[in-house]
Amino acid sequence: MSANLVKAEQTLAVANPKRKRKWQSYALLFILPSFLIYTLFVIVPTAGSIYLSFTSWDGISEDIRYIGFANFVEILQSTRVHNALKNTLVMTISLVVLENVAAILLAVLVDKVRWFKNLFRSVFYFPTLLSGVVMGFVWAMILNYNFGVFNQMLDAVGLGSWMVDWLGSPKYAMLAIILSTVWKGAGYYMIIYLAGLQGIPAELNEAASIDGAGGWKQFRHITFPLLAGSMTVCMVLSMISALKIFDQIAVMTDGGPGFETETLTYIIYKVGFGELRQGFGTALAMVLFLLILLVTLIQVKFLRKREVQM
């Protein structure tokens, strides 16, 4: 059915109520397959998870005992959950800031370079193509205390006293995960910022340059404010990704040493599948869902307000 024919049908439908109802029926038929799939794989599992969060199910037996709000009360009282929440917030704030700063710097660099621009884009974007598991294994080998490349380089240049068990030390394990995740994710957000940079009229910077504004002033007063829309998208995406981080932790530290790098997503996995407490794990998942929803709404509202002000 061509676009003109569809438009004609819609026009006739407006004039004729019976045709309008017929057109709406056809529209519902087109929507129905997608709605059924969404219901089957999203709505039904979500409803089931809400129910399981009020049970003591172990994930294996057929005995699903309803225990009310006991799981949520335990969440409020558990020091392990409090520690995981703290780690999640520290990791999220760090990743949102560092990933966006690195992405903006890379985007400006790639936008200004004259030669091999596509090569630089590809090199910076390549880590994004790696899965979290692959990236975790790569960095686990690089940061290994005994044979890792990083420690061997320190030893080779006479800085052997700086050698540290980066993934086994409570002081550095979180930092190692954050920096490796920035290495992986910055290239993705760079592409979004690069698209924003290319949408800025060149005449603005040229006029500012004629008026005597240097590179920093042009960036501060022209480029940065006009990147507000791209920044809103990137910060929301990086925040959601950071709150759900799992692969890197599972491969690099397994939540350790101790519980130093255990986040909400990882504790959900540990208690649900390792300790066979699916009911408690599902309750934690509901809390994480509400946390992501709340933080996203606050962040979007703040960033949209900032866009208007800038």
mmCIF file of C-alpha atoms in Angstrom:
data_model
loop_
_atom_site.group_PDB
_atom_site.id
_atom_site.type_symbol
_atom_site.label_atom_id
_atom_site.label_comp_id
_atom_site.label_asym_id
_atom_site.label_seq_id
_atom_site.Cartn_x
_atom_site.Cartn_y
_atom_site.Cartn_z
ATOM 1 C CA MET A 1 0.000 0.000 0.000
ATOM 2 C CA SER A 2 1.598 3.255 -1.155
ATOM 3 C CA ALA A 3 1.888 6.347 1.006
ATOM 4 C CA ASN A 4 -0.665 8.219 -1.103
ATOM 5 C CA LEU A 5 -3.179 5.393 -0.761
ATOM 6 C CA VAL A 6 -2.701 5.272 3.005
ATOM 7 C CA LYS A 7 -3.204 9.028 3.202
ATOM 8 C CA ALA A 8 -6.372 8.768 1.135
ATOM 9 C CA GLU A 9 -7.714 6.014 3.395
ATOM 10 C CA GLN A 10 -7.038 8.140 6.463
ATOM 11 C CA THR A 11 -8.835 11.115 4.909
ATOM 12 C CA LEU A 12 -11.873 8.996 4.110
ATOM 13 C CA ALA A 13 -11.785 7.514 7.599
ATOM 14 C CA VAL A 14 -12.054 10.975 9.140
ATOM 15 C CA ALA A 15 -15.098 11.765 6.972
ATOM 16 C CA ASN A 16 -16.771 8.389 7.553
ATOM 17 C CA PRO A 17 -17.017 7.010 11.138
ATOM 18 C CA LYS A 18 -17.424 3.423 9.862
ATOM 19 C CA ARG A 19 -14.284 3.715 7.788
ATOM 20 C CA LYS A 20 -12.534 5.189 10.845
ATOM 21 C CA ARG A 21 -13.428 2.157 12.957
ATOM 22 C CA LYS A 22 -12.292 -0.145 10.149
ATOM 23 C CA TRP A 23 -8.989 1.724 9.864
ATOM 24 C CA GLN A 24 -8.453 1.474 13.619
ATOM 25 C CA SER A 25 -9.082 -2.282 13.447
ATOM 26 C CA TYR A 26 -6.385 -2.641 10.778
ATOM 27 C CA ALA A 27 -3.993 -0.561 12.892
ATOM 28 C CA LEU A 28 -4.619 -2.813 15.909
ATOM 29 C CA LEU A 29 -3.860 -5.894 13.800
ATOM 30 C CA PHE A 30 -0.467 -4.458 12.898
ATOM 31 C CA ILE A 31 0.271 -3.604 16.531
ATOM 32 C CA LEU A 32 -0.964 -6.929 17.951
ATOM 33 C CA PRO A 33 2.117 -9.147 17.165
ATOM 34 C CA SER A 34 4.543 -6.705 18.765
ATOM 35 C CA PHE A 35 2.234 -6.219 21.742
ATOM 36 C CA LEU A 36 1.948 -9.987 22.296
ATOM 37 C CA ILE A 37 5.722 -10.425 22.155
ATOM 38 C CA TYR A 38 6.241 -7.509 24.553
ATOM 39 C CA THR A 39 3.621 -8.915 26.908
ATOM 40 C CA LEU A 40 5.145 -12.396 26.829
ATOM 41 C CA PHE A 41 8.759 -11.357 27.380
ATOM 42 C CA VAL A 42 8.421 -8.150 29.440
ATOM 43 C CA ILE A 43 5.065 -7.648 31.170
ATOM 44 C CA VAL A 44 4.517 -11.267 32.285
ATOM 45 C CA PRO A 45 8.086 -11.752 33.659
ATOM 46 C CA THR A 46 7.878 -8.376 35.413
ATOM 47 C CA ALA A 47 4.588 -9.315 37.080
ATOM 48 C CA GLY A 48 6.081 -12.671 38.064
ATOM 49 C CA SER A 49 9.141 -10.971 39.544
ATOM 50 C CA ILE A 50 6.984 -8.654 41.625
ATOM 51 C CA TYR A 51 5.184 -11.679 43.072
ATOM 52 C CA LEU A 52 8.426 -13.608 43.719
ATOM 53 C CA SER A 53 9.897 -10.651 45.601
ATOM 54 C CA PHE A 54 7.332 -11.350 48.340
ATOM 55 C CA THR A 55 8.303 -15.033 48.658
ATOM 56 C CA SER A 56 11.129 -17.145 50.082
ATOM 57 C CA TRP A 57 11.562 -19.210 46.885
ATOM 58 C CA ASP A 58 14.969 -20.846 46.446
ATOM 59 C CA GLY A 59 14.764 -20.984 42.647
ATOM 60 C CA ILE A 60 14.588 -24.787 42.446
ATOM 61 C CA SER A 61 11.826 -26.295 44.567
ATOM 62 C CA GLU A 62 8.128 -26.036 43.813
ATOM 63 C CA ASP A 63 7.506 -24.648 47.302
ATOM 64 C CA ILE A 64 6.949 -20.907 46.890
ATOM 65 C CA ARG A 65 6.067 -19.541 50.327
ATOM 66 C CA TYR A 66 4.623 -16.041 50.626
ATOM 67 C CA ILE A 67 6.414 -14.039 53.327
ATOM 68 C CA GLY A 68 5.120 -10.523 52.724
ATOM 69 C CA PHE A 69 7.605 -7.659 53.089
ATOM 70 C CA ALA A 70 10.224 -9.746 54.943
ATOM 71 C CA ASN A 71 12.687 -9.534 52.019
ATOM 72 C CA PHE A 72 12.416 -5.771 51.848
ATOM 73 C CA VAL A 73 12.835 -5.439 55.612
ATOM 74 C CA GLU A 74 16.013 -7.537 55.362
ATOM 75 C CA ILE A 75 17.254 -5.299 52.553
ATOM 76 C CA LEU A 76 16.826 -2.240 54.775
ATOM 77 C CA GLN A 77 18.707 -3.914 57.648
ATOM 78 C CA SER A 78 21.470 -5.759 55.725
ATOM 79 C CA THR A 79 24.946 -4.209 56.022
ATOM 80 C CA ARG A 80 26.012 -6.192 52.958
ATOM 81 C CA VAL A 81 23.283 -4.551 50.884
ATOM 82 C CA HIS A 82 24.219 -1.129 52.290
ATOM 83 C CA ASN A 83 27.842 -1.743 51.256
ATOM 84 C CA ALA A 84 26.724 -2.850 47.772
ATOM 85 C CA LEU A 85 24.584 0.281 47.445
ATOM 86 C CA LYS A 86 27.536 2.463 48.453
ATOM 87 C CA ASN A 87 29.791 0.724 45.915
ATOM 88 C CA THR A 88 27.110 1.114 43.242
ATOM 89 C CA LEU A 89 26.758 4.850 43.868
ATOM 90 C CA VAL A 90 30.538 5.416 43.945
ATOM 91 C CA MET A 91 30.992 3.481 40.718
ATOM 92 C CA THR A 92 28.036 5.174 39.023
ATOM 93 C CA ILE A 93 29.106 8.733 39.876
ATOM 94 C CA SER A 94 32.709 8.009 38.891
ATOM 95 C CA LEU A 95 31.780 6.400 35.571
ATOM 96 C CA VAL A 96 29.260 9.097 34.584
ATOM 97 C CA VAL A 97 31.827 11.843 35.191
ATOM 98 C CA LEU A 98 34.921 10.131 33.779
ATOM 99 C CA GLU A 99 33.240 8.561 30.731
ATOM 100 C CA ASN A 100 31.660 11.853 29.675
ATOM 101 C CA VAL A 101 34.811 13.907 30.270
ATOM 102 C CA ALA A 102 36.900 11.395 28.314
ATOM 103 C CA ALA A 103 34.296 11.197 25.549
ATOM 104 C CA ILE A 104 34.133 15.001 25.139
ATOM 105 C CA LEU A 105 37.940 15.245 25.011
ATOM 106 C CA LEU A 106 38.159 12.467 22.435
ATOM 107 C CA ALA A 107 35.352 13.989 20.346
ATOM 108 C CA VAL A 108 37.032 17.413 20.308
ATOM 109 C CA LEU A 109 40.371 15.797 19.438
ATOM 110 C CA VAL A 110 38.917 13.772 16.564
ATOM 111 C CA ASP A 111 36.903 16.749 15.314
ATOM 112 C CA LYS A 112 40.000 18.992 15.193
ATOM 113 C CA VAL A 113 42.450 16.542 13.643
ATOM 114 C CA ARG A 114 43.025 16.956 9.909
ATOM 115 C CA TRP A 115 44.756 13.728 8.939
ATOM 116 C CA PHE A 116 43.582 10.129 9.542
ATOM 117 C CA LYS A 117 40.327 11.303 11.157
ATOM 118 C CA ASN A 118 38.514 8.034 10.360
ATOM 119 C CA LEU A 119 41.429 6.020 11.740
ATOM 120 C CA PHE A 120 41.263 7.846 15.070
ATOM 121 C CA ARG A 121 37.490 7.345 15.221
ATOM 122 C CA SER A 122 37.911 3.615 14.657
ATOM 123 C CA VAL A 123 40.722 3.257 17.203
ATOM 124 C CA PHE A 124 38.823 5.091 19.939
ATOM 125 C CA TYR A 125 35.555 3.310 19.158
ATOM 126 C CA PHE A 126 37.044 -0.209 18.924
ATOM 127 C CA PRO A 127 36.939 -1.030 22.704
ATOM 128 C CA THR A 128 33.164 -0.500 22.607
ATOM 129 C CA LEU A 129 32.834 -3.512 20.307
ATOM 130 C CA LEU A 130 34.304 -5.840 22.935
ATOM 131 C CA SER A 131 31.911 -7.582 25.283
ATOM 132 C CA GLY A 132 32.200 -6.878 28.985
ATOM 133 C CA VAL A 133 33.492 -10.411 29.566
ATOM 134 C CA VAL A 134 36.252 -10.131 26.949
ATOM 135 C CA MET A 135 37.235 -6.698 28.219
ATOM 136 C CA GLY A 136 37.326 -8.041 31.769
ATOM 137 C CA PHE A 137 39.640 -10.914 30.820
ATOM 138 C CA VAL A 138 41.953 -8.562 28.906
ATOM 139 C CA TRP A 139 42.298 -6.144 31.806
ATOM 140 C CA ALA A 140 42.569 -8.958 34.351
ATOM 141 C CA MET A 141 45.642 -10.179 32.464
ATOM 142 C CA ILE A 142 47.068 -6.665 32.077
ATOM 143 C CA LEU A 143 46.706 -5.922 35.810
ATOM 144 C CA ASN A 144 47.759 -9.346 37.118
ATOM 145 C CA TYR A 145 50.335 -8.948 39.888
ATOM 146 C CA ASN A 146 52.682 -11.744 38.785
ATOM 147 C CA PHE A 147 52.710 -11.607 34.981
ATOM 148 C CA GLY A 148 50.575 -8.580 34.125
ATOM 149 C CA VAL A 149 51.915 -6.170 31.500
ATOM 150 C CA PHE A 150 51.369 -3.115 33.703
ATOM 151 C CA ASN A 151 53.489 -4.360 36.605
ATOM 152 C CA GLN A 152 56.168 -5.660 34.239
ATOM 153 C CA MET A 153 56.390 -2.215 32.635
ATOM 154 C CA LEU A 154 56.780 -0.599 36.064
ATOM 155 C CA ASP A 155 59.540 -3.057 36.930
ATOM 156 C CA ALA A 156 61.279 -2.513 33.577
ATOM 157 C CA VAL A 157 61.565 1.256 34.100
ATOM 158 C CA GLY A 158 62.866 0.906 37.655
ATOM 159 C CA LEU A 159 59.562 1.451 39.459
ATOM 160 C CA GLY A 160 59.260 -2.035 40.896
ATOM 161 C CA SER A 161 58.334 -0.598 44.286
ATOM 162 C CA TRP A 162 55.094 0.675 42.696
ATOM 163 C CA MET A 163 53.975 -2.829 41.730
ATOM 164 C CA VAL A 164 50.571 -3.533 43.283
ATOM 165 C CA ASP A 165 48.058 -6.366 43.203
ATOM 166 C CA TRP A 166 45.607 -4.059 41.459
ATOM 167 C CA LEU A 167 42.666 -6.470 41.522
ATOM 168 C CA GLY A 168 43.436 -8.044 44.893
ATOM 169 C CA SER A 169 43.893 -4.857 46.893
ATOM 170 C CA PRO A 170 40.849 -3.283 48.594
ATOM 171 C CA LYS A 171 42.406 0.118 47.902
ATOM 172 C CA TYR A 172 42.789 -0.274 44.131
ATOM 173 C CA ALA A 173 40.282 -2.919 42.954
ATOM 174 C CA MET A 174 37.401 -0.463 42.525
ATOM 175 C CA LEU A 175 39.667 2.024 40.740
ATOM 176 C CA ALA A 176 40.862 -0.682 38.340
ATOM 177 C CA ILE A 177 37.291 -1.610 37.380
ATOM 178 C CA ILE A 178 36.269 2.038 36.929
ATOM 179 C CA LEU A 179 39.227 2.952 34.698
ATOM 180 C CA SER A 180 38.920 -0.178 32.559
ATOM 181 C CA THR A 181 35.196 0.494 32.102
ATOM 182 C CA VAL A 182 35.952 4.081 31.058
ATOM 183 C CA TRP A 183 38.415 2.704 28.496
ATOM 184 C CA LYS A 184 35.651 0.520 27.080
ATOM 185 C CA GLY A 185 32.737 2.967 27.143
ATOM 186 C CA ALA A 186 34.214 6.381 26.293
ATOM 187 C CA GLY A 187 34.372 5.621 22.561
ATOM 188 C CA TYR A 188 30.634 4.997 22.388
ATOM 189 C CA TYR A 189 29.753 8.354 23.919
ATOM 190 C CA MET A 190 32.464 10.000 21.802
ATOM 191 C CA ILE A 191 30.413 9.214 18.691
ATOM 192 C CA ILE A 192 27.353 10.975 20.143
ATOM 193 C CA TYR A 193 29.382 14.028 21.143
ATOM 194 C CA LEU A 194 31.084 14.040 17.756
ATOM 195 C CA ALA A 195 27.687 14.189 16.066
ATOM 196 C CA GLY A 196 26.806 17.125 18.329
ATOM 197 C CA LEU A 197 30.068 18.914 17.470
ATOM 198 C CA GLN A 198 29.473 18.534 13.760
ATOM 199 C CA GLY A 199 26.033 20.117 14.199
ATOM 200 C CA ILE A 200 27.546 23.339 15.573
ATOM 201 C CA PRO A 201 27.800 26.016 12.847
ATOM 202 C CA ALA A 202 31.450 26.806 12.043
ATOM 203 C CA GLU A 203 30.549 30.493 11.693
ATOM 204 C CA LEU A 204 30.127 30.803 15.477
ATOM 205 C CA ASN A 205 33.712 29.768 16.211
ATOM 206 C CA GLU A 206 35.012 31.840 13.314
ATOM 207 C CA ALA A 207 33.244 34.943 14.629
ATOM 208 C CA ALA A 208 34.565 34.281 18.136
ATOM 209 C CA SER A 209 38.085 33.840 16.766
ATOM 210 C CA ILE A 210 37.868 37.167 14.932
ATOM 211 C CA ASP A 211 36.767 38.810 18.201
ATOM 212 C CA GLY A 212 39.904 37.459 19.865
ATOM 213 C CA ALA A 213 38.495 34.452 21.748
ATOM 214 C CA GLY A 214 41.000 31.641 22.172
ATOM 215 C CA GLY A 215 40.361 27.925 21.929
ATOM 216 C CA TRP A 216 39.366 27.512 25.585
ATOM 217 C CA LYS A 217 36.932 30.458 25.517
ATOM 218 C CA GLN A 218 35.370 29.152 22.301
ATOM 219 C CA PHE A 219 34.883 25.764 23.911
ATOM 220 C CA ARG A 220 33.561 27.199 27.204
ATOM 221 C CA HIS A 221 31.115 29.715 25.755
ATOM 222 C CA ILE A 222 30.119 28.151 22.407
ATOM 223 C CA THR A 223 30.916 24.455 22.063
ATOM 224 C CA PHE A 224 30.096 23.258 25.575
ATOM 225 C CA PRO A 225 26.667 24.971 25.844
ATOM 226 C CA LEU A 226 25.643 23.707 22.390
ATOM 227 C CA LEU A 227 26.539 20.152 23.432
ATOM 228 C CA ALA A 228 23.854 20.215 26.141
ATOM 229 C CA GLY A 229 21.493 17.932 24.186
ATOM 230 C CA SER A 230 24.215 15.363 23.504
ATOM 231 C CA MET A 231 25.313 15.558 27.124
ATOM 232 C CA THR A 232 21.794 14.776 28.356
ATOM 233 C CA VAL A 233 21.673 11.613 26.239
ATOM 234 C CA CYS A 234 25.195 10.485 27.146
ATOM 235 C CA MET A 235 24.861 11.089 30.878
ATOM 236 C CA VAL A 236 21.556 9.234 31.108
ATOM 237 C CA LEU A 237 22.907 6.282 29.105
ATOM 238 C CA SER A 238 26.159 6.120 31.073
ATOM 239 C CA MET A 239 24.275 6.350 34.374
ATOM 240 C CA ILE A 240 21.954 3.457 33.488
ATOM 241 C CA SER A 241 24.894 1.395 32.217
ATOM 242 C CA ALA A 242 26.898 2.058 35.393
ATOM 243 C CA LEU A 243 24.021 1.092 37.684
ATOM 244 C CA LYS A 244 23.731 -2.244 35.836
ATOM 245 C CA ILE A 245 27.454 -3.048 35.612
ATOM 246 C CA PHE A 246 28.060 -6.775 36.057
ATOM 247 C CA ASP A 247 30.378 -8.442 33.509
ATOM 248 C CA GLN A 248 33.569 -6.615 34.461
ATOM 249 C CA ILE A 249 33.081 -7.300 38.169
ATOM 250 C CA ALA A 250 32.304 -10.985 37.601
ATOM 251 C CA VAL A 251 35.448 -11.532 35.529
ATOM 252 C CA MET A 252 37.947 -9.198 37.198
ATOM 253 C CA THR A 253 37.250 -9.412 40.950
ATOM 254 C CA ASP A 254 34.200 -11.629 41.604
ATOM 255 C CA GLY A 255 32.981 -8.909 43.951
ATOM 256 C CA GLY A 256 36.168 -8.989 46.004
ATOM 257 C CA PRO A 257 38.469 -8.615 47.681
ATOM 258 C CA GLY A 258 35.938 -9.325 50.399
ATOM 259 C CA PHE A 259 32.911 -7.283 49.346
ATOM 260 C CA GLU A 260 34.866 -4.211 48.185
ATOM 261 C CA THR A 261 33.592 -4.297 44.581
ATOM 262 C CA GLU A 262 30.228 -5.964 45.114
ATOM 263 C CA THR A 263 27.443 -3.854 43.574
ATOM 264 C CA LEU A 264 23.660 -4.263 43.633
ATOM 265 C CA THR A 265 23.596 -6.144 40.325
ATOM 266 C CA TYR A 266 26.323 -8.482 41.472
ATOM 267 C CA ILE A 267 24.779 -9.171 44.862
ATOM 268 C CA ILE A 268 21.504 -9.989 43.066
ATOM 269 C CA TYR A 269 23.388 -12.648 41.098
ATOM 270 C CA LYS A 270 25.257 -13.963 44.135
ATOM 271 C CA VAL A 271 22.261 -14.358 46.440
ATOM 272 C CA GLY A 272 19.904 -15.517 43.675
ATOM 273 C CA PHE A 273 22.074 -18.178 42.052
ATOM 274 C CA GLY A 274 24.969 -18.706 44.460
ATOM 275 C CA GLU A 275 23.006 -18.756 47.715
ATOM 276 C CA LEU A 276 19.728 -20.029 46.161
ATOM 277 C CA ARG A 277 17.650 -17.132 47.519
ATOM 278 C CA GLN A 278 15.687 -16.176 44.431
ATOM 279 C CA GLY A 279 12.985 -14.429 46.421
ATOM 280 C CA PHE A 280 15.472 -12.123 48.139
ATOM 281 C CA GLY A 281 17.405 -11.597 44.901
ATOM 282 C CA THR A 282 14.211 -10.648 43.081
ATOM 283 C CA ALA A 283 13.319 -8.169 45.829
ATOM 284 C CA LEU A 284 16.768 -6.621 45.376
ATOM 285 C CA ALA A 285 16.131 -6.442 41.624
ATOM 286 C CA MET A 286 12.889 -4.543 42.283
ATOM 287 C CA VAL A 287 14.784 -2.093 44.499
ATOM 288 C CA LEU A 288 17.418 -1.621 41.783
ATOM 289 C CA PHE A 289 14.696 -1.037 39.184
ATOM 290 C CA LEU A 290 13.096 1.654 41.331
ATOM 291 C CA LEU A 291 16.503 3.218 42.007
ATOM 292 C CA ILE A 292 17.327 3.392 38.286
ATOM 293 C CA LEU A 293 13.884 4.826 37.521
ATOM 294 C CA LEU A 294 14.165 7.468 40.246
ATOM 295 C CA VAL A 295 17.707 8.528 39.380
ATOM 296 C CA THR A 296 16.886 8.654 35.663
ATOM 297 C CA LEU A 297 13.844 10.872 36.197
ATOM 298 C CA ILE A 298 15.815 13.257 38.438
ATOM 299 C CA GLN A 299 18.752 13.341 36.047
ATOM 300 C CA VAL A 300 16.626 13.966 32.956
ATOM 301 C CA LYS A 301 14.676 16.737 34.702
ATOM 302 C CA PHE A 302 17.877 18.435 35.856
ATOM 303 C CA LEU A 303 19.647 18.112 32.504
ATOM 304 C CA ARG A 304 16.611 19.318 30.528
ATOM 305 C CA LYS A 305 16.416 22.359 32.786
ATOM 306 C CA ARG A 306 20.112 22.935 32.193
ATOM 307 C CA GLU A 307 19.615 22.739 28.415
ATOM 308 C CA VAL A 308 17.031 25.550 28.596
ATOM 309 C CA GLN A 309 19.295 27.711 30.773
ATOM 310 C CA MET A 310 22.256 27.240 28.459
#
